[in-house]
Amino acid sequence: MKTTQFSSSSSDRRIGALLRHLTAGSDSDHLSSVYASPTSGVTGGSVFAHLVQAPEDPILGVTVAYNKDPSPVKLNLGVGAYRTEEGKPLVLNVVRKAEQQLINDRTRIKEYLPIVGLVEFNKLSAKLILGADSPAIRENRITTVECLSGTGSLRVGGEFLAKHYHQKTIYITQPTWGNHPKIFTLAGLTVKTYRYYDPATRGLNFQGLLEDLGAAPAGSIVLLHACAHNPTGVDPTIQQWEQIRQLMRSKGLMSFFDSAYQGFASGSLDTDAKPIRMFVADGGECLVAQSYAKNMGLYGERVGALSIVCKSADVAGRVESQLKLVIRPMYSSPPIHGASIVAVILRDKNLFNEWTLELKAMADRIISMRKQLFEALRTRGTPGDWSHIIKQIGMFTFTGLNPAQVSFMTKEYHIYMTSDGRISMAGLSSKTVPHLADAIHAVVTKSV
Amino acid sequence: MALAMMIRNAASKRGMTPISGDFGGLRSMSSWWKSVEPAPKDPILGVTEAFLADPSPEKVNVGVGAYRDDNGKPVVLECVREAEKRLAGSTFMEYLPMGGSAKMVDLTLKLAYGDNSEFIKDKRIAAVQTLSGTGACRLFADFQKRFSPGSQIYIPVPTWSNHHNIWKDAQVPQKTYHYYHPETKGLDFSALMDDVKNAPEGSFFLLHACAHNPTGVDPTEEQWREISQLFKAKKHFAFFDMAYQGFASGDPARDAKSIRIFLEDGHHIGISQSYAKNMGLYGQRVGCLSVLCEDPKQAVAVKSQLQQLARPMYSNPPLHGAQLVSTILEDPELKSLWLKEVKVMADRIIGMRTTLRESLEKLGSPLSWEHVTKQIGMFCYSGLTPEQVDRLTSEYHIYMTRNGRISMAGVTTGNVGYLANAIHEVTKSS
């Protein structure tokens, strides 16, 4: 570190005066050599010098690596963002229309939203996930707050639970979205897992799930993926959901739903919301985190909502007041733009209907990609049972490939996915399915 | 109801006791949230709520710090309207990186550190886009907790009330230092310096870069230099909250002077920047957190760790507001328009300070109102007591926070007379 001496600068005189002030009456010889050096640090060191660089985020890091790859055949099946058949990002028509409406309205201002966010958006979001005829809405016993997409809704819910709920343990599926454990740990909860995915069947380990939830201490919090489980694409059937509901109610377990794909999984908003509505219909309490990132393509605008369904309107009011105390020291109030777009679309019957059609088109394209990939592997005679590709639902397929195989596919075929073998079907097109099928075939037949 | 039948049948088939009553047997279970207390209203945002609920036609809101024009109306800057027009329909909405828009961050650092800052050129600044100033402070507080776990934060008295909440939720212990001098309604400089001197070496201090909130009292340039030198001797860490750059004096470079002094003196500082007020982007939540490091390698490490804290909070920051900022700051015409508009806002407030003070003096107030024009920025720390504030609200429908903080941005030529009269009425017997 360079140290330049300025023997009679004004700053030196000042610091000299201060030193005399500080050390008056004491032996200060050892301090006499301190002088101002503008180019060096105060002591030469930073208080954060001990930091090491954090590893790349396992999911977002995939796109970082993909961007660096110069190969013309590279394929990004990492992060779950929808792509068109041409491989391009998509902004929905209804979103463009909503944007125009907002721009054309010169009375619109950019004032702070309330801490709970855009109130109209909150009401419409609750209706969307719970159904307009939900008794909980009629009885006014839900509090809904606008949050920063799914991540923000989960974090605010988690912090609320850590502060106000008597049980501080949350059970998450094995496996789950990589960010879940970090969110809840930083929120102040203890994270445990319950069995979910069965590698042997590439389906649901229902027995294991029931056993693990049955063994959880009464009152524990349980994170449930409402539909299109991330990363596996494996969802319980409606009958299985009913059993889960009964088990959870009998043990007083608190359900926390993560709904990131409503409408995106089956193509129907109501079908994808069924498990949540079943739970709410029995009159019990639960939390729901909603995201508009995928189903409205609003990814970067960070639009979501946290709803807490309570026993009574009075309780809901108090809960809402406490949610505000969690939000205020985090970011004061949520962003206005994305929520405004959602509100424009949800409140207008025509735009809403148009949205459901665009949503179905996205879901259908993904289902078609599943069929095409399955067919492509079948025609290549790739060994193994690949029916899980068409059985799983939503944006992702859990291929069953191991990290070594994934690594091979990246190196030899420039195909990028998370190391757990999860591929984003949304990143595939009819043109690229053959390349992927070749890669899977190669890696499966080469392994012993 | 069909669903209820189906489930009841399924339950009885399994030999389970059907849920009694109207399928709402669970209704007899009590709520998990029975013991949740109603939270107190936020002292600042609660004021606007009360104002909105007041039906009086004379009501005046000088509570929350959001700018109003001389008609008392919120303002969207022309440069922002133009940027919006250019953006609408033209961009994708993909996720930003965890650290936000790199372009917006670069432009924002230039505002704080200087267009030709050697620290920017040398890539020594770790910086990420944040959820406005609140988000920047919270991210720094979380970072401080994780990487300086034994440290505390020294917070001035008084300060923006949310500062206390932020560091509390980050679980960083708080201490206070003297700042405001109630008798002079100015800076208690000697007490401030004593507190800085008596703090353990290497303490973390929160400093308001300009336009202190809520008092409007800023150190002079000479005082900032002395504070900086004492910080150096004590090896303290300076964290600047700069929420009003440009808004205080009308000149962004001038408003960043305190930061520039600390940089010249070699401190490794942290800065929270907000575009809420100076670009009128309040609800968009656009800001930036930066930490000056020893070298580029350290800056990369620090940035990566900041991202690790952002990911489990919101994954990545919102896009639209950042795009507005970039569009404005990278276009010389729009940037020039912005600087003009910021100066107009700052000048209107300075004008209202003069008018309010003169009005009170004309009314023959027994008190001194010199502080109204000496203080700077959006707020005036009037010196009114909570009881006097309550009278202003109940008798005159004038809304402000109970610490006597007046948002000068809410004062207009239309209401300044009414405001002066009301203040005079509740203080004339003091």
JSON list of C-alpha atoms in Angstrom, two decimals, chain A residues 11 14-15 18 21-22 36-38 40-55 57 59-60 81 83 89 91 95-96 99 103 106 108-112 115 139 141 148 151-152 155 159-161 163-166 177 179 182-183 186 242-243 245-246 249 252 254 278 281-282 285 293-294 297-302 308 311 315 318-319 321-322 324-325 328-337, chain B residues 3 7 11 14 16 19 23 26-27 29-34 36-40 42 44-45 49 66 68 74 76 78 80-81 84-85 88-95 98 131 134-135 138 140 143 146-148 160 162 165-166 169 197 204 222 225-226 229-230 232-233 235 237 264 266-268 276-277 280-285 291 294 298 300-302 304-305 308-309 311-320:
[
{"chain": "A", "resi": 11, "resn": "SER", "atom": "CA", "xyz": [-5.04, 17.81, 6.94]},
{"chain": "A", "resi": 14, "resn": "ARG", "atom": "CA", "xyz": [-5.68, 19.13, 11.64]},
{"chain": "A", "resi": 15, "resn": "ILE", "atom": "CA", "xyz": [-4.91, 15.56, 12.52]},
{"chain": "A", "resi": 18, "resn": "LEU", "atom": "CA", "xyz": [-6.78, 16.14, 17.03]},
{"chain": "A", "resi": 21, "resn": "HIS", "atom": "CA", "xyz": [-6.61, 16.59, 21.86]},
{"chain": "A", "resi": 22, "resn": "LEU", "atom": "CA", "xyz": [-6.97, 12.82, 22.10]},
{"chain": "A", "resi": 36, "resn": "ALA", "atom": "CA", "xyz": [-2.76, 11.97, 6.40]},
{"chain": "A", "resi": 37, "resn": "SER", "atom": "CA", "xyz": [-2.23, 9.82, 3.32]},
{"chain": "A", "resi": 38, "resn": "PRO", "atom": "CA", "xyz": [-5.04, 10.32, 0.84]},
{"chain": "A", "resi": 40, "resn": "SER", "atom": "CA", "xyz": [-3.95, 4.75, 1.40]},
{"chain": "A", "resi": 41, "resn": "GLY", "atom": "CA", "xyz": [-6.68, 3.44, 3.63]},
{"chain": "A", "resi": 42, "resn": "VAL", "atom": "CA", "xyz": [-7.18, 4.90, 7.04]},
{"chain": "A", "resi": 43, "resn": "THR", "atom": "CA", "xyz": [-5.03, 2.22, 8.54]},
{"chain": "A", "resi": 44, "resn": "GLY", "atom": "CA", "xyz": [-4.18, 0.64, 5.18]},
{"chain": "A", "resi": 45, "resn": "GLY", "atom": "CA", "xyz": [-6.91, -1.91, 5.75]},
{"chain": "A", "resi": 46, "resn": "SER", "atom": "CA", "xyz": [-10.61, -2.45, 5.18]},
{"chain": "A", "resi": 47, "resn": "VAL", "atom": "CA", "xyz": [-12.81, -3.80, 7.95]},
{"chain": "A", "resi": 48, "resn": "PHE", "atom": "CA", "xyz": [-14.05, -6.33, 5.40]},
{"chain": "A", "resi": 49, "resn": "ALA", "atom": "CA", "xyz": [-10.62, -7.51, 4.29]},
{"chain": "A", "resi": 50, "resn": "HIS", "atom": "CA", "xyz": [-11.29, -10.98, 5.68]},
{"chain": "A", "resi": 51, "resn": "LEU", "atom": "CA", "xyz": [-14.14, -11.68, 3.25]},
{"chain": "A", "resi": 52, "resn": "VAL", "atom": "CA", "xyz": [-13.87, -14.48, 0.75]},
{"chain": "A", "resi": 53, "resn": "GLN", "atom": "CA", "xyz": [-15.75, -14.47, -2.48]},
{"chain": "A", "resi": 54, "resn": "ALA", "atom": "CA", "xyz": [-19.10, -16.23, -2.27]},
{"chain": "A", "resi": 55, "resn": "PRO", "atom": "CA", "xyz": [-19.75, -19.11, -4.66]},
{"chain": "A", "resi": 57, "resn": "ASP", "atom": "CA", "xyz": [-25.70, -19.07, -6.98]},
{"chain": "A", "resi": 59, "resn": "ILE", "atom": "CA", "xyz": [-29.27, -21.67, -10.31]},
{"chain": "A", "resi": 60, "resn": "LEU", "atom": "CA", "xyz": [-28.48, -18.16, -11.50]},
{"chain": "A", "resi": 81, "resn": "ALA", "atom": "CA", "xyz": [-37.87, -18.36, -17.54]},
{"chain": "A", "resi": 83, "resn": "ARG", "atom": "CA", "xyz": [-38.93, -18.95, -23.99]},
{"chain": "A", "resi": 89, "resn": "PRO", "atom": "CA", "xyz": [-38.19, -14.17, -24.00]},
{"chain": "A", "resi": 91, "resn": "VAL", "atom": "CA", "xyz": [-43.81, -10.34, -22.93]},
{"chain": "A", "resi": 95, "resn": "VAL", "atom": "CA", "xyz": [-48.96, -6.98, -20.36]},
{"chain": "A", "resi": 96, "resn": "ARG", "atom": "CA", "xyz": [-48.11, -4.72, -23.30]},
{"chain": "A", "resi": 99, "resn": "GLU", "atom": "CA", "xyz": [-48.33, -0.94, -19.99]},
{"chain": "A", "resi": 103, "resn": "ILE", "atom": "CA", "xyz": [-48.53, 5.27, -19.84]},
{"chain": "A", "resi": 106, "resn": "ARG", "atom": "CA", "xyz": [-51.30, 11.13, -17.21]},
{"chain": "A", "resi": 108, "resn": "ARG", "atom": "CA", "xyz": [-50.79, 8.42, -12.62]},
{"chain": "A", "resi": 109, "resn": "ILE", "atom": "CA", "xyz": [-48.23, 9.34, -10.01]},
{"chain": "A", "resi": 110, "resn": "LYS", "atom": "CA", "xyz": [-45.31, 7.57, -8.40]},
{"chain": "A", "resi": 111, "resn": "GLU", "atom": "CA", "xyz": [-46.03, 8.12, -4.73]},
{"chain": "A", "resi": 112, "resn": "TYR", "atom": "CA", "xyz": [-45.08, 5.55, -2.13]},
{"chain": "A", "resi": 115, "resn": "ILE", "atom": "CA", "xyz": [-46.54, -0.65, 3.34]},
{"chain": "A", "resi": 139, "resn": "GLU", "atom": "CA", "xyz": [-65.72, -13.36, 5.76]},
{"chain": "A", "resi": 141, "resn": "ARG", "atom": "CA", "xyz": [-60.48, -13.01, 7.29]},
{"chain": "A", "resi": 148, "resn": "LEU", "atom": "CA", "xyz": [-41.27, -8.90, -4.03]},
{"chain": "A", "resi": 151, "resn": "THR", "atom": "CA", "xyz": [-39.06, -14.91, -2.91]},
{"chain": "A", "resi": 152, "resn": "GLY", "atom": "CA", "xyz": [-40.22, -11.80, -1.08]},
{"chain": "A", "resi": 155, "resn": "ARG", "atom": "CA", "xyz": [-39.28, -14.21, 3.22]},
{"chain": "A", "resi": 159, "resn": "GLU", "atom": "CA", "xyz": [-40.01, -13.62, 9.26]},
{"chain": "A", "resi": 160, "resn": "PHE", "atom": "CA", "xyz": [-43.58, -13.21, 10.47]},
{"chain": "A", "resi": 161, "resn": "LEU", "atom": "CA", "xyz": [-43.65, -16.85, 11.55]},
{"chain": "A", "resi": 163, "resn": "LYS", "atom": "CA", "xyz": [-41.57, -13.60, 15.28]},
{"chain": "A", "resi": 164, "resn": "HIS", "atom": "CA", "xyz": [-45.14, -14.69, 16.06]},
{"chain": "A", "resi": 165, "resn": "TYR", "atom": "CA", "xyz": [-45.59, -18.42, 15.63]},
{"chain": "A", "resi": 166, "resn": "HIS", "atom": "CA", "xyz": [-44.92, -20.81, 18.46]},
{"chain": "A", "resi": 177, "resn": "TRP", "atom": "CA", "xyz": [-35.99, -24.97, -4.99]},
{"chain": "A", "resi": 179, "resn": "ASN", "atom": "CA", "xyz": [-33.36, -20.77, -2.50]},
{"chain": "A", "resi": 182, "resn": "LYS", "atom": "CA", "xyz": [-31.69, -19.87, 2.56]},
{"chain": "A", "resi": 183, "resn": "ILE", "atom": "CA", "xyz": [-34.87, -17.80, 2.68]},
{"chain": "A", "resi": 186, "resn": "LEU", "atom": "CA", "xyz": [-32.31, -15.96, 7.16]},
{"chain": "A", "resi": 242, "resn": "GLU", "atom": "CA", "xyz": [-56.78, -34.66, 0.59]},
{"chain": "A", "resi": 243, "resn": "GLN", "atom": "CA", "xyz": [-54.86, -37.14, 2.69]},
{"chain": "A", "resi": 245, "resn": "ARG", "atom": "CA", "xyz": [-54.68, -32.05, 4.30]},
{"chain": "A", "resi": 246, "resn": "GLN", "atom": "CA", "xyz": [-56.26, -34.38, 6.82]},
{"chain": "A", "resi": 249, "resn": "ARG", "atom": "CA", "xyz": [-54.99, -30.68, 10.25]},
{"chain": "A", "resi": 252, "resn": "GLY", "atom": "CA", "xyz": [-52.05, -28.99, 13.73]},
{"chain": "A", "resi": 254, "resn": "MET", "atom": "CA", "xyz": [-49.22, -25.02, 9.61]},
{"chain": "A", "resi": 278, "resn": "MET", "atom": "CA", "xyz": [-59.16, -27.46, -0.45]},
{"chain": "A", "resi": 281, "resn": "ALA", "atom": "CA", "xyz": [-62.31, -24.64, 2.44]},
{"chain": "A", "resi": 282, "resn": "ASP", "atom": "CA", "xyz": [-61.96, -26.56, 5.68]},
{"chain": "A", "resi": 285, "resn": "GLU", "atom": "CA", "xyz": [-55.48, -21.15, 8.68]},
{"chain": "A", "resi": 293, "resn": "ALA", "atom": "CA", "xyz": [-43.08, -13.97, -12.46]},
{"chain": "A", "resi": 294, "resn": "LYS", "atom": "CA", "xyz": [-43.92, -16.90, -14.72]},
{"chain": "A", "resi": 297, "resn": "GLY", "atom": "CA", "xyz": [-44.12, -13.10, -17.50]},
{"chain": "A", "resi": 298, "resn": "LEU", "atom": "CA", "xyz": [-43.33, -10.27, -15.12]},
{"chain": "A", "resi": 299, "resn": "TYR", "atom": "CA", "xyz": [-40.08, -11.82, -13.88]},
{"chain": "A", "resi": 300, "resn": "GLY", "atom": "CA", "xyz": [-37.91, -8.75, -13.38]},
{"chain": "A", "resi": 301, "resn": "GLU", "atom": "CA", "xyz": [-40.64, -6.55, -12.02]},
{"chain": "A", "resi": 302, "resn": "ARG", "atom": "CA", "xyz": [-40.82, -8.68, -8.84]},
{"chain": "A", "resi": 308, "resn": "ILE", "atom": "CA", "xyz": [-52.42, -15.23, 5.48]},
{"chain": "A", "resi": 311, "resn": "LYS", "atom": "CA", "xyz": [-59.78, -17.56, 11.72]},
{"chain": "A", "resi": 315, "resn": "VAL", "atom": "CA", "xyz": [-57.15, -11.70, 13.82]},
{"chain": "A", "resi": 318, "resn": "ARG", "atom": "CA", "xyz": [-53.81, -7.70, 13.81]},
{"chain": "A", "resi": 319, "resn": "VAL", "atom": "CA", "xyz": [-51.73, -10.03, 11.66]},
{"chain": "A", "resi": 321, "resn": "SER", "atom": "CA", "xyz": [-50.40, -4.79, 11.33]},
{"chain": "A", "resi": 322, "resn": "GLN", "atom": "CA", "xyz": [-47.55, -7.08, 12.35]},
{"chain": "A", "resi": 324, "resn": "LYS", "atom": "CA", "xyz": [-46.15, -4.17, 8.24]},
{"chain": "A", "resi": 325, "resn": "LEU", "atom": "CA", "xyz": [-43.52, -4.22, 10.98]},
{"chain": "A", "resi": 328, "resn": "ARG", "atom": "CA", "xyz": [-41.02, -1.54, 6.86]},
{"chain": "A", "resi": 329, "resn": "PRO", "atom": "CA", "xyz": [-37.42, -2.30, 7.97]},
{"chain": "A", "resi": 330, "resn": "MET", "atom": "CA", "xyz": [-36.82, -4.44, 4.91]},
{"chain": "A", "resi": 331, "resn": "TYR", "atom": "CA", "xyz": [-37.79, -2.12, 2.06]},
{"chain": "A", "resi": 332, "resn": "SER", "atom": "CA", "xyz": [-40.51, 0.21, 3.48]},
{"chain": "A", "resi": 333, "resn": "SER", "atom": "CA", "xyz": [-43.07, -0.45, 0.74]},
{"chain": "A", "resi": 334, "resn": "PRO", "atom": "CA", "xyz": [-43.17, -2.58, -2.41]},
{"chain": "A", "resi": 335, "resn": "PRO", "atom": "CA", "xyz": [-42.59, -1.39, -6.01]},
{"chain": "A", "resi": 336, "resn": "ILE", "atom": "CA", "xyz": [-45.53, 0.07, -7.87]},
{"chain": "A", "resi": 337, "resn": "HIS", "atom": "CA", "xyz": [-44.99, -0.83, -11.52]},
{"chain": "B", "resi": 3, "resn": "LEU", "atom": "CA", "xyz": [-66.22, -31.08, -2.92]},
{"chain": "B", "resi": 7, "resn": "ILE", "atom": "CA", "xyz": [-64.25, -35.38, 1.00]},
{"chain": "B", "resi": 11, "resn": "ALA", "atom": "CA", "xyz": [-63.13, -39.64, 5.04]},
{"chain": "B", "resi": 14, "resn": "ARG", "atom": "CA", "xyz": [-61.24, -44.58, 5.32]},
{"chain": "B", "resi": 16, "resn": "MET", "atom": "CA", "xyz": [-62.03, -41.64, 9.77]},
{"chain": "B", "resi": 19, "resn": "ILE", "atom": "CA", "xyz": [-65.65, -33.78, 10.21]},
{"chain": "B", "resi": 23, "resn": "PHE", "atom": "CA", "xyz": [-67.61, -29.34, 7.32]},
{"chain": "B", "resi": 26, "resn": "LEU", "atom": "CA", "xyz": [-62.13, -26.89, 12.27]},
{"chain": "B", "resi": 27, "resn": "ARG", "atom": "CA", "xyz": [-63.96, -23.66, 12.97]},
{"chain": "B", "resi": 29, "resn": "MET", "atom": "CA", "xyz": [-60.21, -24.71, 16.61]},
{"chain": "B", "resi": 30, "resn": "SER", "atom": "CA", "xyz": [-58.81, -21.43, 17.74]},
{"chain": "B", "resi": 31, "resn": "SER", "atom": "CA", "xyz": [-56.47, -19.26, 15.74]},
{"chain": "B", "resi": 32, "resn": "TRP", "atom": "CA", "xyz": [-52.71, -19.68, 15.87]},
{"chain": "B", "resi": 33, "resn": "TRP", "atom": "CA", "xyz": [-52.52, -15.91, 15.95]},
{"chain": "B", "resi": 34, "resn": "LYS", "atom": "CA", "xyz": [-54.69, -15.28, 19.00]},
{"chain": "B", "resi": 36, "resn": "VAL", "atom": "CA", "xyz": [-50.68, -11.46, 18.09]},
{"chain": "B", "resi": 37, "resn": "GLU", "atom": "CA", "xyz": [-50.84, -7.90, 19.38]},
{"chain": "B", "resi": 38, "resn": "PRO", "atom": "CA", "xyz": [-52.01, -5.13, 17.11]},
{"chain": "B", "resi": 39, "resn": "ALA", "atom": "CA", "xyz": [-48.85, -3.34, 16.04]},
{"chain": "B", "resi": 40, "resn": "PRO", "atom": "CA", "xyz": [-48.52, 0.39, 16.61]},
{"chain": "B", "resi": 42, "resn": "ASP", "atom": "CA", "xyz": [-45.75, 3.63, 11.83]},
{"chain": "B", "resi": 44, "resn": "ILE", "atom": "CA", "xyz": [-44.44, 8.60, 9.85]},
{"chain": "B", "resi": 45, "resn": "LEU", "atom": "CA", "xyz": [-46.68, 6.70, 7.44]},
{"chain": "B", "resi": 49, "resn": "GLU", "atom": "CA", "xyz": [-53.27, 7.65, 6.90]},
{"chain": "B", "resi": 66, "resn": "ALA", "atom": "CA", "xyz": [-42.81, 13.42, -0.46]},
{"chain": "B", "resi": 68, "resn": "ARG", "atom": "CA", "xyz": [-45.49, 18.57, -3.61]},
{"chain": "B", "resi": 74, "resn": "PRO", "atom": "CA", "xyz": [-47.49, 15.21, -6.28]},
{"chain": "B", "resi": 76, "resn": "VAL", "atom": "CA", "xyz": [-43.82, 13.23, -11.78]},
{"chain": "B", "resi": 78, "resn": "GLU", "atom": "CA", "xyz": [-40.83, 15.54, -17.05]},
{"chain": "B", "resi": 80, "resn": "VAL", "atom": "CA", "xyz": [-39.28, 10.63, -15.95]},
{"chain": "B", "resi": 81, "resn": "ARG", "atom": "CA", "xyz": [-42.39, 10.91, -18.16]},
{"chain": "B", "resi": 84, "resn": "GLU", "atom": "CA", "xyz": [-41.31, 6.11, -19.44]},
{"chain": "B", "resi": 85, "resn": "LYS", "atom": "CA", "xyz": [-42.57, 6.84, -22.92]},
{"chain": "B", "resi": 88, "resn": "ALA", "atom": "CA", "xyz": [-43.04, 1.39, -22.75]},
{"chain": "B", "resi": 89, "resn": "GLY", "atom": "CA", "xyz": [-43.46, -1.61, -24.99]},
{"chain": "B", "resi": 90, "resn": "SER", "atom": "CA", "xyz": [-39.81, -1.77, -25.87]},
{"chain": "B", "resi": 91, "resn": "THR", "atom": "CA", "xyz": [-38.13, -3.94, -23.29]},
{"chain": "B", "resi": 92, "resn": "PHE", "atom": "CA", "xyz": [-38.29, -7.48, -22.04]},
{"chain": "B", "resi": 93, "resn": "MET", "atom": "CA", "xyz": [-38.97, -8.14, -18.39]},
{"chain": "B", "resi": 94, "resn": "GLU", "atom": "CA", "xyz": [-36.33, -10.75, -17.66]},
{"chain": "B", "resi": 95, "resn": "TYR", "atom": "CA", "xyz": [-34.79, -11.12, -14.25]},
{"chain": "B", "resi": 98, "resn": "MET", "atom": "CA", "xyz": [-28.95, -10.39, -8.13]},
{"chain": "B", "resi": 131, "resn": "LEU", "atom": "CA", "xyz": [-34.92, -1.38, -2.85]},
{"chain": "B", "resi": 134, "resn": "THR", "atom": "CA", "xyz": [-34.41, 1.44, 3.01]},
{"chain": "B", "resi": 135, "resn": "GLY", "atom": "CA", "xyz": [-33.25, -1.60, 1.09]},
{"chain": "B", "resi": 138, "resn": "ARG", "atom": "CA", "xyz": [-31.06, -3.05, 5.43]},
{"chain": "B", "resi": 140, "resn": "PHE", "atom": "CA", "xyz": [-25.74, -3.12, 4.69]},
{"chain": "B", "resi": 143, "resn": "PHE", "atom": "CA", "xyz": [-23.91, -7.50, 5.80]},
{"chain": "B", "resi": 146, "resn": "ARG", "atom": "CA", "xyz": [-22.65, -11.28, 9.09]},
{"chain": "B", "resi": 147, "resn": "PHE", "atom": "CA", "xyz": [-19.15, -9.98, 8.56]},
{"chain": "B", "resi": 148, "resn": "SER", "atom": "CA", "xyz": [-18.53, -7.74, 11.57]},
{"chain": "B", "resi": 160, "resn": "TRP", "atom": "CA", "xyz": [-35.31, 8.79, 10.66]},
{"chain": "B", "resi": 162, "resn": "ASN", "atom": "CA", "xyz": [-36.97, 3.52, 10.45]},
{"chain": "B", "resi": 165, "resn": "ASN", "atom": "CA", "xyz": [-36.09, -0.72, 12.96]},
{"chain": "B", "resi": 166, "resn": "ILE", "atom": "CA", "xyz": [-33.67, -1.63, 10.18]},
{"chain": "B", "resi": 169, "resn": "ASP", "atom": "CA", "xyz": [-34.28, -6.47, 12.47]},
{"chain": "B", "resi": 197, "resn": "LYS", "atom": "CA", "xyz": [-13.99, 10.15, 20.49]},
{"chain": "B", "resi": 204, "resn": "PHE", "atom": "CA", "xyz": [-19.57, 1.80, 12.85]},
{"chain": "B", "resi": 222, "resn": "GLU", "atom": "CA", "xyz": [-15.23, 22.61, 8.14]},
{"chain": "B", "resi": 225, "resn": "ARG", "atom": "CA", "xyz": [-13.46, 17.83, 7.85]},
{"chain": "B", "resi": 226, "resn": "GLU", "atom": "CA", "xyz": [-12.94, 17.66, 11.59]},
{"chain": "B", "resi": 229, "resn": "GLN", "atom": "CA", "xyz": [-10.11, 13.48, 10.87]},
{"chain": "B", "resi": 230, "resn": "LEU", "atom": "CA", "xyz": [-11.39, 12.23, 14.19]},
{"chain": "B", "resi": 232, "resn": "LYS", "atom": "CA", "xyz": [-9.48, 8.54, 10.99]},
{"chain": "B", "resi": 233, "resn": "ALA", "atom": "CA", "xyz": [-7.78, 8.73, 14.35]},
{"chain": "B", "resi": 235, "resn": "LYS", "atom": "CA", "xyz": [-10.43, 4.09, 12.75]},
{"chain": "B", "resi": 237, "resn": "PHE", "atom": "CA", "xyz": [-16.31, 3.04, 9.75]},
{"chain": "B", "resi": 264, "resn": "GLU", "atom": "CA", "xyz": [-10.19, 12.38, 0.11]},
{"chain": "B", "resi": 266, "resn": "GLY", "atom": "CA", "xyz": [-8.83, 7.87, 2.70]},
{"chain": "B", "resi": 267, "resn": "HIS", "atom": "CA", "xyz": [-11.81, 6.33, 4.47]},
{"chain": "B", "resi": 268, "resn": "HIS", "atom": "CA", "xyz": [-13.32, 3.08, 3.21]},
{"chain": "B", "resi": 276, "resn": "ALA", "atom": "CA", "xyz": [-37.12, 8.35, -4.24]},
{"chain": "B", "resi": 277, "resn": "LYS", "atom": "CA", "xyz": [-37.00, 12.12, -3.72]},
{"chain": "B", "resi": 280, "resn": "GLY", "atom": "CA", "xyz": [-39.48, 11.48, -7.67]},
{"chain": "B", "resi": 281, "resn": "LEU", "atom": "CA", "xyz": [-39.41, 7.72, -8.06]},
{"chain": "B", "resi": 282, "resn": "TYR", "atom": "CA", "xyz": [-40.79, 7.01, -4.58]},
{"chain": "B", "resi": 283, "resn": "GLY", "atom": "CA", "xyz": [-42.99, 4.02, -5.32]},
{"chain": "B", "resi": 284, "resn": "GLN", "atom": "CA", "xyz": [-40.59, 2.48, -7.82]},
{"chain": "B", "resi": 285, "resn": "ARG", "atom": "CA", "xyz": [-38.11, 1.69, -5.01]},
{"chain": "B", "resi": 291, "resn": "VAL", "atom": "CA", "xyz": [-18.91, -0.24, -0.16]},
{"chain": "B", "resi": 294, "resn": "GLU", "atom": "CA", "xyz": [-9.03, -1.82, -0.75]},
{"chain": "B", "resi": 298, "resn": "GLN", "atom": "CA", "xyz": [-11.95, -7.37, -2.41]},
{"chain": "B", "resi": 300, "resn": "VAL", "atom": "CA", "xyz": [-15.64, -8.57, -6.13]},
{"chain": "B", "resi": 301, "resn": "ALA", "atom": "CA", "xyz": [-15.73, -10.57, -2.91]},
{"chain": "B", "resi": 302, "resn": "VAL", "atom": "CA", "xyz": [-17.83, -7.99, -1.06]},
{"chain": "B", "resi": 304, "resn": "SER", "atom": "CA", "xyz": [-20.70, -11.43, -4.12]},
{"chain": "B", "resi": 305, "resn": "GLN", "atom": "CA", "xyz": [-21.51, -11.52, -0.42]},
{"chain": "B", "resi": 308, "resn": "GLN", "atom": "CA", "xyz": [-25.85, -13.71, -1.15]},
{"chain": "B", "resi": 309, "resn": "LEU", "atom": "CA", "xyz": [-27.87, -11.59, 1.26]},
{"chain": "B", "resi": 311, "resn": "ARG", "atom": "CA", "xyz": [-30.99, -13.60, -2.95]},
{"chain": "B", "resi": 312, "resn": "PRO", "atom": "CA", "xyz": [-32.95, -14.92, 0.08]},
{"chain": "B", "resi": 313, "resn": "MET", "atom": "CA", "xyz": [-34.70, -11.58, 0.54]},
{"chain": "B", "resi": 314, "resn": "TYR", "atom": "CA", "xyz": [-36.02, -10.83, -2.94]},
{"chain": "B", "resi": 315, "resn": "SER", "atom": "CA", "xyz": [-33.74, -12.73, -5.38]},
{"chain": "B", "resi": 316, "resn": "ASN", "atom": "CA", "xyz": [-33.12, -9.72, -7.65]},
{"chain": "B", "resi": 317, "resn": "PRO", "atom": "CA", "xyz": [-34.32, -6.10, -7.56]},
{"chain": "B", "resi": 318, "resn": "PRO", "atom": "CA", "xyz": [-37.18, -4.63, -9.64]},
{"chain": "B", "resi": 319, "resn": "LEU", "atom": "CA", "xyz": [-36.49, -3.66, -13.21]},
{"chain": "B", "resi": 320, "resn": "HIS", "atom": "CA", "xyz": [-38.65, -0.72, -14.18]}
]
